[in-house]
Tab-separated table of C-alpha atoms in Angstrom:
chain	number	residue	atom	x	y	z
A	1	ILE	CA	100.995	-20.677	-55.516
A	2	GLU	CA	100.360	-18.647	-52.399
A	3	ASP	CA	98.958	-15.169	-52.744
A	4	ARG	CA	101.613	-12.768	-51.429
A	5	ASN	CA	98.830	-10.585	-50.049
A	6	SER	CA	97.752	-13.258	-47.594
A	7	PHE	CA	99.176	-15.825	-45.212
A	8	SER	CA	97.873	-19.070	-43.746
A	9	ILE	CA	97.455	-19.758	-40.033
A	10	PHE	CA	95.772	-22.991	-38.899
A	11	ASN	CA	94.253	-23.420	-42.370
A	12	PHE	CA	92.674	-19.933	-42.404
A	13	GLN	CA	93.550	-17.320	-44.999
A	14	PHE	CA	93.934	-13.800	-43.596
A	15	SER	CA	94.084	-10.988	-46.138
A	16	ILE	CA	96.297	-8.051	-45.210
A	17	ASN	CA	93.468	-5.842	-46.466
A	18	MET	CA	90.894	-7.476	-44.208
A	19	ALA	CA	89.539	-5.390	-41.352
A	20	LYS	CA	88.528	-6.368	-37.830
A	21	LEU	CA	85.333	-6.848	-35.862
A	22	TYR	CA	85.591	-5.162	-32.459
A	23	LEU	CA	83.357	-6.488	-29.669
A	24	ILE	CA	83.037	-3.564	-27.264
A	25	PRO	CA	81.558	-3.766	-23.760
A	26	THR	CA	79.349	-0.852	-22.743
A	27	PRO	CA	78.246	0.267	-19.252
A	28	VAL	CA	75.605	-1.800	-17.474
A	29	GLY	CA	74.565	1.253	-15.469
A	30	ASN	CA	77.018	4.036	-14.714
A	31	LEU	CA	78.117	5.694	-17.974
A	32	GLU	CA	81.630	6.148	-16.573
A	33	ASP	CA	82.152	2.380	-16.696
A	34	ILE	CA	83.652	2.362	-20.199
A	35	THR	CA	87.308	2.216	-21.153
A	36	LEU	CA	89.260	4.898	-22.969
A	37	ARG	CA	90.154	2.412	-25.713
A	38	ALA	CA	86.498	1.531	-26.212
A	39	LEU	CA	85.657	5.206	-26.708
A	40	ARG	CA	88.540	5.659	-29.144
A	41	ILE	CA	87.522	2.690	-31.279
A	42	LEU	CA	83.866	3.738	-31.306
A	43	LYS	CA	85.033	7.080	-32.711
A	44	GLU	CA	87.418	5.581	-35.272
A	45	VAL	CA	85.344	2.825	-36.873
A	46	PRO	CA	83.031	3.780	-39.757
A	47	LEU	CA	80.122	1.700	-38.414
A	48	VAL	CA	78.784	0.544	-35.048
A	49	LEU	CA	76.351	-2.368	-34.837
A	50	ALA	CA	73.944	-1.843	-31.940
A	51	GLU	CA	71.346	-4.065	-30.296
A	52	ASP	CA	69.025	-1.060	-29.923
A	53	THR	CA	70.118	2.069	-31.770
A	54	ARG	CA	67.988	4.292	-29.529
A	55	THR	CA	69.733	3.069	-26.384
A	56	SER	CA	73.196	3.176	-27.932
A	57	ALA	CA	72.607	6.639	-29.405
A	58	LYS	CA	72.325	8.030	-25.872
A	59	LEU	CA	75.715	6.574	-24.938
A	60	LEU	CA	77.399	7.854	-28.090
A	61	LYS	CA	75.834	11.287	-27.704
A	62	HIS	CA	77.062	11.471	-24.093
A	63	TYR	CA	80.635	11.012	-25.331
A	64	GLU	CA	80.172	13.135	-28.467
A	65	ILE	CA	80.645	10.199	-30.823
A	66	ASN	CA	79.006	10.611	-34.222
A	67	THR	CA	79.683	7.191	-35.752
A	68	PRO	CA	76.674	5.815	-37.702
A	69	LEU	CA	74.667	3.072	-35.982
A	70	LEU	CA	73.118	-0.005	-37.592
A	71	SER	CA	70.561	-2.133	-35.752
A	72	HIS	CA	71.817	-5.665	-35.069
A	73	HIS	CA	69.733	-7.828	-32.727
A	74	LYS	CA	68.458	-11.369	-32.238
A	75	PHE	CA	65.590	-10.841	-34.695
A	76	ASN	CA	67.762	-9.820	-37.659
A	77	GLU	CA	71.261	-11.148	-36.973
A	78	HIS	CA	70.790	-14.310	-39.057
A	79	GLN	CA	69.906	-12.192	-42.084
A	80	GLN	CA	72.777	-9.759	-41.538
A	81	VAL	CA	75.834	-11.811	-40.691
A	82	ASP	CA	76.925	-12.587	-44.249
A	83	ARG	CA	76.552	-8.974	-45.396
A	84	ILE	CA	78.496	-7.717	-42.392
A	85	ALA	CA	81.213	-10.299	-42.969
A	86	GLU	CA	81.502	-9.150	-46.585
A	87	ARG	CA	81.991	-5.539	-45.464
A	88	LEU	CA	84.738	-6.677	-43.099
A	89	GLU	CA	86.382	-8.650	-45.899
A	90	ARG	CA	86.386	-5.523	-48.043
A	91	GLY	CA	88.445	-3.758	-45.360
A	92	GLU	CA	85.828	-1.934	-43.265
A	93	ASN	CA	86.403	-2.042	-39.500
A	94	ILE	CA	83.170	-2.559	-37.569
A	95	ALA	CA	82.326	-2.382	-33.866
A	96	LEU	CA	79.563	-4.368	-32.163
A	97	ILE	CA	77.907	-3.213	-28.930
A	98	SER	CA	74.884	-4.395	-26.973
A	99	ASP	CA	72.493	-2.340	-24.872
A	100	ALA	CA	74.656	-2.987	-21.811
A	101	GLY	CA	77.585	-5.220	-20.957
A	102	THR	CA	79.710	-7.409	-23.207
A	103	PRO	CA	78.320	-8.560	-26.581
A	104	GLY	CA	77.663	-12.285	-26.708
A	105	ILE	CA	76.925	-12.629	-22.976
A	106	SER	CA	73.144	-13.209	-23.081
A	107	ASP	CA	73.136	-10.658	-25.917
A	108	PRO	CA	73.739	-10.742	-29.702
A	109	GLY	CA	77.334	-11.344	-30.714
A	110	PHE	CA	78.003	-15.066	-30.812
A	111	LEU	CA	76.628	-15.680	-34.300
A	112	LEU	CA	78.597	-12.852	-35.911
A	113	THR	CA	81.788	-13.743	-34.051
A	114	ARG	CA	81.510	-17.389	-35.101
A	115	THR	CA	80.909	-16.373	-38.713
A	116	CYS	CA	84.001	-14.161	-38.660
A	117	VAL	CA	86.128	-16.941	-37.175
A	118	GLU	CA	84.884	-19.405	-39.803
A	119	ARG	CA	85.704	-16.951	-42.606
A	120	GLY	CA	89.123	-16.020	-41.219
A	121	ILE	CA	88.106	-12.473	-40.260
A	122	ALA	CA	89.982	-10.992	-37.317
A	123	THR	CA	87.971	-10.327	-34.149
A	124	GLU	CA	88.894	-8.584	-30.923
A	125	CYS	CA	86.878	-8.403	-27.713
A	126	LEU	CA	87.839	-5.543	-25.425
A	127	PRO	CA	87.796	-6.104	-21.661
A	128	GLY	CA	85.105	-4.183	-19.849
A	129	ALA	CA	81.710	-4.084	-18.231
A	130	THR	CA	79.560	-7.113	-17.593
A	131	ALA	CA	76.917	-7.511	-14.900
A	132	PHE	CA	77.707	-10.961	-13.557
A	133	VAL	CA	81.339	-10.385	-12.502
A	134	PRO	CA	80.684	-7.651	-9.891
A	135	ALA	CA	77.574	-9.544	-8.762
A	136	LEU	CA	79.606	-12.715	-8.222
A	137	VAL	CA	82.549	-11.047	-6.509
A	138	ASN	CA	80.354	-8.944	-4.216
A	139	SER	CA	78.038	-11.842	-3.331
A	140	GLY	CA	80.515	-13.246	-0.836
A	141	PHE	CA	80.278	-16.743	-2.322
A	142	PRO	CA	83.361	-18.585	-3.629
A	143	CYS	CA	84.357	-17.223	-7.031
A	144	ASP	CA	87.425	-19.360	-7.736
A	145	ARG	CA	85.138	-21.788	-9.585
A	146	PHE	CA	81.730	-20.875	-10.969
A	147	CYS	CA	79.339	-21.564	-13.841
A	148	PHE	CA	77.400	-18.954	-15.770
A	149	GLU	CA	73.936	-20.148	-16.801
A	150	GLY	CA	72.463	-16.902	-18.126
A	151	PHE	CA	68.667	-16.878	-18.487
A	152	LEU	CA	66.811	-20.080	-17.676
A	153	PRO	CA	64.322	-21.329	-20.289
A	154	GLN	CA	61.034	-19.527	-19.682
A	155	LYS	CA	58.860	-22.616	-20.106
A	156	LYS	CA	60.011	-25.746	-21.918
A	157	GLY	CA	63.119	-27.256	-20.379
A	158	ARG	CA	63.185	-25.000	-17.307
A	159	GLN	CA	62.576	-27.745	-14.730
A	160	LYS	CA	64.945	-30.108	-16.534
A	161	LYS	CA	67.690	-27.475	-16.487
A	162	LEU	CA	67.281	-26.856	-12.750
A	163	SER	CA	67.300	-30.593	-12.026
A	164	ALA	CA	70.552	-30.945	-13.965
A	165	LEU	CA	72.105	-28.236	-11.772
A	166	ALA	CA	70.966	-29.721	-8.454
A	167	GLU	CA	74.316	-31.490	-7.962
A	168	GLU	CA	76.459	-28.573	-9.161
A	169	ASN	CA	79.195	-27.768	-6.621
A	170	ARG	CA	80.349	-24.530	-8.212
A	171	THR	CA	78.756	-21.158	-7.530
A	172	MET	CA	75.997	-20.642	-10.100
A	173	ILE	CA	75.132	-17.393	-11.866
A	174	PHE	CA	71.767	-16.647	-13.471
A	175	TYR	CA	70.184	-13.663	-15.174
A	176	GLU	CA	66.491	-13.289	-14.436
A	177	SER	CA	63.642	-10.934	-15.212
A	178	PRO	CA	62.189	-9.116	-12.189
A	179	PHE	CA	58.795	-10.475	-13.266
A	180	ARG	CA	60.043	-14.073	-12.917
A	181	LEU	CA	62.403	-13.698	-9.950
A	182	VAL	CA	60.008	-14.962	-7.267
A	183	LYS	CA	59.033	-17.935	-9.416
A	184	ALA	CA	62.720	-18.723	-10.049
A	185	LEU	CA	63.571	-18.547	-6.343
A	186	GLU	CA	60.613	-20.769	-5.429
A	187	GLN	CA	61.489	-23.329	-8.110
A	188	MET	CA	65.130	-23.371	-7.034
A	189	ALA	CA	64.071	-23.837	-3.411
A	190	GLU	CA	62.089	-26.910	-4.487
A	191	VAL	CA	64.940	-28.391	-6.539
A	192	PHE	CA	68.057	-27.240	-4.649
A	193	GLY	CA	66.457	-27.211	-1.209
A	194	PRO	CA	64.973	-24.281	0.737
A	195	THR	CA	68.122	-23.728	2.825
A	196	ARG	CA	70.468	-23.277	-0.150
A	197	HIS	CA	72.095	-19.861	0.128
A	198	ALA	CA	71.795	-17.261	-2.608
A	199	CYS	CA	72.310	-13.580	-3.346
A	200	VAL	CA	70.109	-11.325	-5.461
A	201	ALA	CA	72.083	-8.487	-7.052
A	202	ARG	CA	69.876	-5.722	-8.419
A	203	GLU	CA	70.695	-2.678	-10.568
A	204	ILE	CA	74.476	-3.245	-10.722
A	205	SER	CA	76.439	0.052	-10.835
A	206	LYS	CA	73.250	2.132	-10.813
A	207	MET	CA	71.960	4.584	-8.221
A	208	PHE	CA	69.783	1.995	-6.465
A	209	GLU	CA	72.232	-0.926	-6.573
A	210	GLU	CA	71.227	-3.523	-4.002
A	211	PHE	CA	72.440	-6.905	-2.744
A	212	LYS	CA	70.194	-9.177	-0.672
A	213	ARG	CA	71.540	-12.413	0.754
A	214	GLY	CA	69.761	-15.316	2.409
A	215	THR	CA	68.373	-18.760	1.732
A	216	LEU	CA	66.314	-19.369	-1.375
A	217	GLU	CA	63.210	-19.688	0.775
A	218	GLU	CA	63.914	-16.436	2.638
A	219	LEU	CA	64.623	-14.496	-0.540
A	220	ALA	CA	61.503	-15.839	-2.273
A	221	GLY	CA	59.377	-14.758	0.677
A	222	TRP	CA	60.946	-11.319	0.894
A	223	TYR	CA	60.505	-10.473	-2.777
A	224	LYS	CA	57.014	-11.963	-2.863
A	225	GLN	CA	56.054	-9.531	-0.118
A	226	ASN	CA	58.022	-6.474	-1.224
A	227	GLY	CA	58.206	-6.802	-5.013
A	228	VAL	CA	61.231	-6.176	-7.214
A	229	LYS	CA	62.238	-3.896	-10.077
A	230	GLY	CA	65.312	-3.492	-12.245
A	231	GLU	CA	68.008	-5.708	-13.744
A	232	ILE	CA	68.667	-8.887	-11.754
A	233	VAL	CA	71.676	-11.178	-11.318
A	234	LEU	CA	71.015	-14.203	-9.127
A	235	ILE	CA	73.977	-15.945	-7.484
A	236	VAL	CA	73.330	-19.386	-5.970
A	237	ALA	CA	75.790	-21.303	-3.823
A	238	GLY	CA	76.964	-24.714	-4.972
A	239	LYS	CA	75.655	-27.892	-3.394
A	240	ASP	CA	78.553	-28.458	-0.978
A	241	TYR	CA	78.945	-24.864	0.115
A	242	ASN	CA	79.153	-24.760	3.894
A	243	LEU	CA	78.276	-21.324	5.181
A	244	ALA	CA	79.723	-21.971	8.637
A	245	GLU	CA	83.168	-22.544	7.152
A	246	GLU	CA	83.205	-19.297	5.178
A	247	GLU	CA	84.507	-16.390	7.243
A	248	GLY	CA	83.199	-12.886	6.788
A	249	LEU	CA	80.002	-13.677	4.859
A	250	HIS	CA	77.041	-11.941	6.439
A	251	ILE	CA	73.672	-13.364	5.514
A	252	GLU	CA	70.834	-10.956	6.068
A	253	ILE	CA	67.404	-10.199	4.746
A	254	GLU	CA	66.954	-6.520	5.405
A	255	GLU	CA	63.748	-5.214	6.886
A	256	GLU	CA	61.829	-2.913	4.590
A	257	GLU	CA	62.455	0.691	5.565
């Protein structure tokens, strides 16, 4: 006998009393890059899960949001997911935010979302800020087809991963630490070839936003000489990209002022 307080969809049971997990993108730089709906939900939910409560507290304070924060990051998410799922099942709406950008994109979020899906708990991801989309679009490389690789392995598996991407024809997107950028560019130049074109996007939507375009060899040399700070998105052209056939793309390594 079916419970009249629930209904079945694709073998999942959804209780009418069950709440929802909201995955809410937050600004990657400029605090104005947040939607009105995101602000409303952050005010309405009784709890916000945050990757770093200190960072998120600044955002909430800026918009006069007083919702309690609970730390939820890669070091504790495995211990928390079941307890959070139980709160959702009891009817408590919860929002999840990361330090910047969309939860789950190289940030905590996947594990909790998967757990909710497995337990039939409703989830909703709001559209909004993420660093790699403006970096890709503004790079000047084809963005009709691309692959997002996130952070490369720091040690084990790094060379194997790059070798596997050597034949990739789509535009490739990487996140990289400023401390490892030169090494990444040099390794890619060895594997992809020194003349492969790339674009380094730095500090997206912030005061010192910067895009530098050139070959992997040129970019490696420039940053080795001049250094680099800030958040980095690295866009690398696919194997068959022919620069001469792409109109309007200006490749330039700027001289240091």
